[in-house]
Short mmCIF file of C-alpha atoms and ligand atoms in Angstrom, two decimals:
data_model
loop_
_atom_site.label_atom_id
_atom_site.label_comp_id
_atom_site.label_asym_id
_atom_site.label_seq_id
_atom_site.Cartn_x
_atom_site.Cartn_y
_atom_site.Cartn_z
CA MET A 239 88.19 31.20 72.98
CA THR A 240 86.84 32.06 76.72
CA GLU A 241 83.19 32.18 78.49
CA HIS A 242 83.98 35.85 78.74
CA GLN A 243 83.42 36.42 74.75
CA PHE A 244 79.93 35.57 75.57
CA LEU A 245 78.99 38.07 78.35
CA PRO A 246 76.90 41.02 76.93
CA LYS A 247 79.29 43.96 76.12
CA THR A 248 76.73 47.02 76.30
CA SER A 249 73.43 47.56 78.64
CA TYR A 250 70.32 46.96 77.29
CA THR A 251 67.74 49.30 76.01
CA PHE A 252 64.65 47.56 77.33
CA LEU A 253 61.55 46.62 74.87
CA GLU A 254 58.22 46.28 76.45
CA SER A 255 57.55 43.46 74.65
CA GLY A 256 58.40 41.61 71.33
CA SER A 257 58.57 38.21 69.65
CA VAL A 258 61.10 36.34 67.32
CA ALA A 259 61.10 32.82 65.92
CA ALA A 260 63.93 30.16 64.87
CA GLN A 261 64.13 26.91 63.28
CA SER A 262 66.91 24.45 64.11
CA PRO A 263 67.51 20.77 62.81
CA SER A 264 68.60 17.74 64.84
CA ASN A 265 72.00 16.37 64.13
CA ILE A 266 73.70 12.90 64.15
CA ALA A 267 76.80 12.46 65.60
CA LEU A 268 79.79 10.18 63.60
CA VAL A 269 81.90 10.51 66.34
CA LYS A 270 80.04 10.31 69.59
CA TYR A 271 79.82 12.73 72.58
CA TRP A 272 79.20 10.45 75.53
CA GLY A 273 80.83 11.73 79.03
CA LYS A 274 80.90 15.38 80.17
CA TYR A 275 82.37 17.55 83.18
CA GLY A 276 81.80 20.79 84.93
CA GLU A 277 79.54 23.12 82.92
CA GLN A 278 78.32 21.12 79.73
CA LEU A 279 82.01 20.03 78.77
CA PRO A 280 82.91 17.15 76.51
CA LYS A 281 85.35 14.61 77.89
CA ASN A 282 86.15 13.96 74.01
CA ALA A 283 85.63 16.02 70.67
CA SER A 284 82.55 14.78 68.46
CA VAL A 285 81.57 15.57 64.75
CA SER A 286 78.12 15.52 63.25
CA PHE A 287 76.30 15.57 60.09
CA THR A 288 73.49 18.42 60.61
CA LEU A 289 70.01 17.15 59.48
CA SER A 290 67.39 19.01 57.46
CA GLN A 291 63.94 17.59 57.86
CA CYS A 292 64.06 16.75 61.72
CA ARG A 293 63.84 20.29 62.74
CA THR A 294 62.24 22.29 65.71
CA GLU A 295 60.55 25.98 65.21
CA THR A 296 60.10 27.92 68.28
CA THR A 297 58.62 31.52 68.75
CA LEU A 298 59.65 33.25 71.84
CA SER A 299 57.76 36.15 72.94
CA PHE A 300 58.34 38.41 75.75
CA GLU A 301 56.96 40.94 77.90
CA ARG A 302 58.48 43.28 80.19
CA LYS A 303 58.13 42.54 84.07
CA GLN A 304 59.07 43.67 87.31
CA SER A 305 58.97 40.57 89.23
CA GLU A 306 62.09 38.72 90.22
CA GLY A 307 63.24 35.68 88.71
CA PHE A 308 62.36 33.34 85.76
CA GLU A 309 58.89 33.66 84.22
CA PHE A 310 57.68 31.24 81.43
CA GLU A 311 55.35 29.04 79.87
CA VAL A 312 56.08 26.54 77.42
CA TYR A 313 53.83 25.19 74.59
CA LEU A 314 54.05 22.11 72.32
CA GLU A 315 52.16 22.29 69.09
CA GLY A 316 49.73 24.84 71.19
CA LYS A 317 49.38 22.70 74.25
CA LYS A 318 50.71 23.93 77.44
CA GLU A 319 53.41 21.52 78.27
CA ASP A 320 54.53 21.46 81.90
CA ALA A 321 56.92 18.60 81.48
CA PHE A 322 59.41 20.50 79.79
CA LYS A 323 59.61 23.39 82.38
CA PRO A 324 62.49 22.10 84.70
CA LYS A 325 64.84 21.35 81.87
CA ILE A 326 64.20 25.04 80.71
CA GLN A 327 64.32 26.39 84.37
CA LYS A 328 67.82 24.85 84.38
CA PHE A 329 68.90 25.96 81.04
CA PHE A 330 67.75 29.68 82.31
CA GLU A 331 69.95 29.21 85.46
CA ARG A 332 73.14 28.24 83.53
CA ILE A 333 72.86 30.92 81.05
CA GLU A 334 71.53 33.81 82.82
CA ARG A 335 75.07 35.54 83.10
CA TYR A 336 75.06 35.46 79.43
CA VAL A 337 71.72 36.87 78.83
CA PRO A 338 70.89 38.58 81.72
CA PHE A 339 67.54 40.25 80.41
CA LEU A 340 66.00 36.65 80.99
CA THR A 341 64.71 37.89 84.29
CA ALA A 342 63.53 41.10 83.05
CA TYR A 343 60.59 39.48 80.81
CA SER A 344 57.86 37.30 80.92
CA PHE A 345 58.49 34.59 78.19
CA THR A 346 55.88 32.51 76.01
CA ILE A 347 57.97 29.38 74.11
CA GLU A 348 55.61 28.42 71.25
CA THR A 349 57.44 25.08 69.90
CA LYS A 350 56.89 22.26 67.21
CA ASN A 351 58.80 19.76 65.92
CA THR A 352 58.78 18.33 62.27
CA PHE A 353 58.84 14.86 63.44
CA PRO A 354 56.54 13.21 65.56
CA HIS A 355 56.68 13.98 68.94
CA SER A 356 56.16 10.15 70.37
CA SER A 357 58.66 9.38 67.50
CA GLY A 358 61.48 8.45 70.28
CA ILE A 359 63.92 10.76 68.77
CA ALA A 360 65.69 13.42 70.46
CA SER A 361 64.30 16.94 70.39
CA SER A 362 66.80 17.96 72.96
CA ALA A 363 69.50 19.33 70.08
CA SER A 364 66.76 20.77 67.67
CA GLY A 365 64.94 22.23 70.79
CA MET A 366 67.55 23.91 72.68
CA SER A 367 69.34 25.37 69.82
CA ALA A 368 66.13 26.76 68.45
CA LEU A 369 65.68 28.43 71.62
CA ALA A 370 69.13 29.61 71.96
CA LEU A 371 68.99 31.25 68.69
CA CYS A 372 65.91 32.98 69.88
CA LEU A 373 67.75 34.32 72.57
CA VAL A 374 70.31 35.46 70.92
CA ALA A 375 67.99 37.61 68.61
CA ILE A 376 66.46 39.23 71.45
CA GLU A 377 69.83 40.10 72.69
CA GLN A 378 70.27 41.77 69.23
CA LEU A 379 67.18 43.72 69.41
CA LEU A 380 68.02 45.02 73.20
CA SER A 381 71.67 46.08 72.47
CA SER A 382 72.93 49.04 70.63
CA GLU A 383 76.19 47.31 69.87
CA GLU A 384 75.91 45.44 66.45
CA MET A 385 76.59 42.11 66.73
CA THR A 386 78.78 39.94 63.89
CA THR A 387 76.65 36.90 62.05
CA GLN A 388 79.69 34.83 63.35
CA HIS A 389 79.70 36.12 67.05
CA GLY A 390 75.89 35.35 67.04
CA THR A 391 75.92 32.08 65.65
CA GLU A 392 78.46 31.11 67.93
CA LYS A 393 76.94 32.72 71.00
CA ALA A 394 73.68 30.70 70.06
CA SER A 395 75.93 27.42 69.96
CA PHE A 396 77.50 28.22 73.37
CA LEU A 397 74.13 28.77 74.82
CA ALA A 398 72.55 25.82 73.13
CA ARG A 399 75.44 23.67 74.76
CA LEU A 400 74.28 24.74 78.30
CA GLY A 401 71.24 23.44 77.30
CA SER A 402 71.85 20.17 75.94
CA GLY A 403 75.67 19.20 74.65
CA SER A 404 74.73 17.89 71.43
CA ALA A 405 72.58 20.89 70.68
CA SER A 406 75.86 22.96 70.20
CA ARG A 407 76.27 21.00 66.68
CA SER A 408 72.89 21.95 65.02
CA LEU A 409 73.35 25.81 64.83
CA GLN A 410 75.35 25.19 61.53
CA GLY A 411 76.39 22.37 58.73
CA PRO A 412 76.82 20.02 57.13
CA LEU A 413 79.74 18.92 59.33
CA VAL A 414 80.17 20.36 63.00
CA VAL A 415 82.81 19.54 65.71
CA TRP A 416 82.23 20.17 69.28
CA GLY A 417 85.24 19.79 71.42
CA LYS A 418 88.67 20.86 71.47
CA HIS A 419 90.83 18.49 69.09
CA SER A 420 94.54 18.88 68.77
CA ARG A 421 94.45 18.21 64.84
CA ILE A 422 91.28 20.66 64.54
CA GLU A 423 91.77 24.07 64.15
CA GLY A 424 89.50 26.34 65.75
CA SER A 425 87.81 23.72 67.86
CA SER A 426 86.27 24.47 71.03
CA ASP A 427 84.89 22.81 74.09
CA LEU A 428 82.59 25.72 74.51
CA VAL A 429 80.92 25.87 70.92
CA GLY A 430 80.45 23.93 67.80
CA THR A 431 82.50 24.90 64.64
CA PRO A 432 82.01 23.86 61.11
CA TYR A 433 84.24 21.08 60.03
CA PRO A 434 87.20 23.45 58.68
CA TYR A 435 89.15 21.10 55.88
CA ALA A 436 88.58 19.42 52.67
CA VAL A 437 85.61 17.18 52.08
CA HIS A 438 85.64 14.74 49.23
CA SER A 439 82.60 14.89 46.96
CA ASN A 440 81.77 11.35 48.36
CA PHE A 441 80.59 12.72 51.62
CA GLN A 442 78.82 15.97 50.11
CA SER A 443 75.26 14.80 50.07
CA TYR A 444 74.49 12.23 52.37
CA HIS A 445 70.86 10.89 53.49
CA ASP A 446 70.02 9.51 56.80
CA THR A 447 66.77 7.54 56.97
CA ILE A 448 66.08 6.98 60.64
CA LEU A 449 64.35 3.55 61.50
CA LEU A 450 61.67 4.20 64.56
CA VAL A 451 62.40 0.69 66.34
CA ASP A 452 61.42 1.82 69.61
CA THR A 453 59.27 5.19 69.97
CA GLY A 454 58.76 5.00 73.79
CA GLU A 455 60.10 7.14 76.65
CA LYS A 456 63.81 6.74 76.46
CA GLN A 457 65.05 3.92 78.95
CA VAL A 458 68.10 6.08 79.98
CA SER A 459 68.20 9.75 79.90
CA SER A 460 71.29 11.48 78.45
CA THR A 461 72.20 12.79 81.79
CA VAL A 462 72.07 9.76 83.38
CA GLY A 463 74.37 7.93 80.79
CA HIS A 464 77.01 10.44 80.56
CA ASN A 465 77.13 10.53 84.31
CA LEU A 466 77.69 6.74 84.01
CA MET A 467 81.17 7.54 82.36
CA HIS A 468 82.42 9.17 85.37
CA GLU A 469 83.30 5.73 86.89
CA HIS A 470 83.50 3.72 83.70
CA PRO A 471 86.43 1.37 84.05
CA PHE A 472 86.92 1.81 80.38
CA ALA A 473 86.30 5.72 80.21
CA THR A 474 89.87 6.97 79.48
CA LEU A 475 90.16 4.69 76.55
CA ARG A 476 87.06 5.27 75.08
CA PHE A 477 87.77 9.17 75.15
CA ALA A 478 91.17 8.35 73.52
CA GLN A 479 89.32 6.06 70.95
CA ALA A 480 86.72 9.06 70.26
CA ASN A 481 89.51 11.70 69.47
CA GLU A 482 91.63 9.07 67.51
CA HIS A 483 88.50 8.23 65.31
CA LEU A 484 87.90 12.02 64.67
CA GLU A 485 91.80 12.23 63.56
CA GLN A 486 91.09 9.57 61.32
CA LEU A 487 88.10 11.15 59.63
CA ILE A 488 90.25 14.14 58.66
CA THR A 489 91.89 11.86 55.87
CA VAL A 490 88.74 9.98 55.25
CA PHE A 491 87.12 12.99 54.64
CA GLU A 492 89.79 14.38 52.46
CA THR A 493 90.49 10.82 50.34
CA GLY A 494 86.61 10.19 50.40
CA ASP A 495 87.65 6.52 51.62
CA ARG A 496 83.98 5.25 52.25
CA ALA A 497 85.49 2.06 53.55
CA GLN A 498 87.01 3.60 56.13
CA PHE A 499 84.25 6.22 56.97
CA ILE A 500 81.70 2.99 57.56
CA THR A 501 84.63 1.26 59.86
CA ILE A 502 84.74 4.48 62.07
CA VAL A 503 81.13 5.31 62.13
CA GLU A 504 79.83 1.90 63.07
CA GLY A 505 82.45 1.47 65.35
CA GLU A 506 81.50 4.48 67.41
CA ALA A 507 78.12 3.42 67.43
CA LEU A 508 78.76 0.19 68.71
CA SER A 509 81.12 1.69 71.17
CA LEU A 510 78.75 4.08 72.57
CA HIS A 511 76.44 1.03 73.40
CA ALA A 512 79.31 -1.13 74.65
CA MET A 513 80.12 1.76 77.30
CA MET A 514 76.06 1.37 78.25
CA MET A 515 76.41 -2.36 78.59
CA THR A 516 79.73 -2.47 80.71
CA SER A 517 78.72 0.75 82.98
CA ASN A 518 77.07 0.25 86.37
CA PRO A 519 74.39 -0.10 86.30
CA TYR A 520 74.30 -1.52 82.91
CA PHE A 521 71.87 -1.09 80.12
CA VAL A 522 71.22 -2.79 76.74
CA LEU A 523 69.62 -0.10 74.45
CA MET A 524 69.31 -2.25 71.68
CA LYS A 525 66.00 -4.20 70.80
CA PRO A 526 66.11 -7.29 68.91
CA ASN A 527 65.21 -5.42 65.84
CA THR A 528 67.93 -3.20 66.21
CA LEU A 529 70.55 -6.13 65.71
CA GLU A 530 68.04 -7.88 62.99
CA ILE A 531 68.47 -4.33 60.89
CA ILE A 532 72.01 -3.99 61.52
CA ASN A 533 72.73 -7.54 60.42
CA ARG A 534 70.46 -6.96 57.14
CA ILE A 535 72.53 -3.76 56.30
CA TRP A 536 75.70 -5.99 56.91
CA LYS A 537 74.29 -8.70 54.49
CA PHE A 538 72.98 -6.12 51.74
CA ARG A 539 76.41 -4.34 51.82
CA LYS A 540 78.22 -7.51 51.04
CA GLU A 541 76.12 -8.62 48.37
CA THR A 542 75.69 -5.16 46.52
CA GLY A 543 78.75 -3.68 47.35
CA SER A 544 76.78 -0.48 48.69
CA SER A 545 78.33 2.07 50.86
CA VAL A 546 75.11 2.38 53.49
CA CYS A 547 76.07 2.24 57.09
CA PHE A 548 74.38 2.83 60.34
CA THR A 549 75.06 4.62 63.32
CA LEU A 550 72.88 4.77 66.88
CA ASP A 551 72.16 7.29 69.38
CA ALA A 552 71.39 6.17 72.81
CA GLY A 553 68.36 4.27 72.23
CA ALA A 554 67.09 1.42 69.70
CA ASN A 555 66.43 3.67 66.46
CA VAL A 556 68.79 2.96 63.82
CA HIS A 557 69.97 6.02 61.25
CA VAL A 558 70.93 4.56 58.01
CA LEU A 559 73.67 6.28 56.35
CA TYR A 560 74.17 6.38 52.33
CA PRO A 561 75.29 8.47 49.73
CA SER A 562 72.40 10.35 47.62
CA GLU A 563 73.58 8.56 44.39
CA GLU A 564 72.73 5.15 46.28
CA LYS A 565 69.10 6.66 47.29
CA GLU A 566 67.14 4.44 44.93
CA GLY A 567 68.78 1.18 45.76
CA VAL A 568 68.92 1.78 49.68
CA SER A 569 65.26 3.27 49.71
CA LYS A 570 64.07 0.01 48.12
CA PHE A 571 65.83 -2.05 50.69
CA ILE A 572 64.58 -0.01 53.54
CA ARG A 573 61.26 -0.30 52.69
CA LYS A 574 61.43 -3.93 51.65
CA GLU A 575 63.66 -5.19 53.94
CA LEU A 576 64.06 -2.77 57.24
CA ALA A 577 60.88 -1.02 57.50
CA PRO A 578 59.03 -4.32 58.93
CA PHE A 579 61.30 -4.00 61.89
CA CYS A 580 60.22 -0.59 62.92
CA LYS A 581 57.45 0.52 64.94
CA ASP A 582 54.05 0.42 62.70
CA GLY A 583 56.47 0.39 59.76
CA ALA A 584 57.59 3.98 60.60
CA PHE A 585 60.82 6.05 59.36
CA ILE A 586 61.88 9.61 58.54
CA ASP A 587 64.08 10.15 55.42
CA ASP A 588 66.01 12.97 55.92
CA THR A 589 69.35 14.77 54.23
CA VAL A 590 72.70 16.51 55.35
CA GLY A 591 71.70 20.31 56.06
CA THR A 592 73.21 23.76 56.82
CA GLY A 593 71.81 24.37 60.33
CA ALA A 594 69.60 27.12 62.26
CA SER A 595 68.03 30.00 61.02
CA LEU A 596 65.70 32.86 62.37
CA LEU A 597 62.31 32.84 60.52
C1 DP6 B 832 74.44 9.66 72.50
O1 DP6 B 832 73.51 16.37 74.00
O2 DP6 B 832 71.51 14.85 74.80
O3 DP6 B 832 73.48 11.41 71.20
O4 DP6 B 832 74.18 17.34 77.25
O5 DP6 B 832 73.21 15.91 78.65
O6 DP6 B 832 71.95 17.19 76.91
P1 DP6 B 832 73.24 16.57 77.20
O7 DP6 B 832 73.51 15.17 76.48
P2 DP6 B 832 72.86 14.98 74.90
O8 DP6 B 832 73.73 13.54 74.66
C2 DP6 B 832 73.67 13.36 73.25
C3 DP6 B 832 74.52 11.86 73.24
C4 DP6 B 832 74.66 11.25 71.99
C5 DP6 B 832 75.74 11.21 71.02
C6 DP6 B 832 75.99 12.70 70.31
O9 DP6 B 832 74.85 13.11 69.75
O10 DP6 B 832 77.21 12.93 70.36
#
């Protein structure tokens, strides 16, 4: 796969105006992407569960214009949101070669999230993938050449990646790999691809309850975080470890080995945080309640033999992962023992899903 595949193949027949809409979910990485180079290329391969409840819905309206450059307005839940503009401007600059109609239109981006904006949940994966899918839909309206569904999805993932790396993993589900891995056929640094091998029934209906420990602004933006890996003393080993974890997961997914799954997934989360604690400058992104929750999950697992485990993003919130047959017991445990450590007792119940779609 090369970038050239994503250049437009035919010239466009410009419409005067129109509108498209798409929804796309967030995703939770089991093997983490942390470190990038070049044009949003990952230093290691990652894999994630696609979520279903935490979603962004975006309507993209376009109107023909004659002026040069990009023209767009962004609305979040009906309110003009200029704070999003620089990131989208940069996104448009990166993707213009692949969707050159961008300068021919004035765009209105109306977006809303199904999760509260102040929840501290990253909306870049769902937001960028929803916008990317809208752009592919517009391209299809303007070109005479039919685009296969697979190429459309790949192009949306390709564009989404240029907006936010992890967004490339949100287009499909339930398990998506992003980053070339020698043991995973079809894997690519350019796009997210569905995990291609056998997945045991033990991993086919997972839940992710997101515990909102800290709902404020991110302490470290992911761009800053990724950059810290450039001079990081442990970077090379970390990238090798992630690739090795992904290789081990191939066997785990096939055999259904939940104990090994837990070891890999929790190890990944802690490695990610260890990278931040040992970078220059260094950061501690966990809060005391994050650690309290982790300890309680470990205790609960030991006492009950449950397969519940945790993972973390680059922040203090905790993602609690568990198979659906444990839902009742784990939900009780979360409500009673973990929710008191969340900001205002808040958490979001999510399940693994199938990805983005047009609306
Ligand atoms: C910790 O995709 O948000 O969630 O490419 O700079 O937009 P950018 O970074 P982003 O990084 C996500 C990092 C992570 C791990 C992961 O999702 O794999």
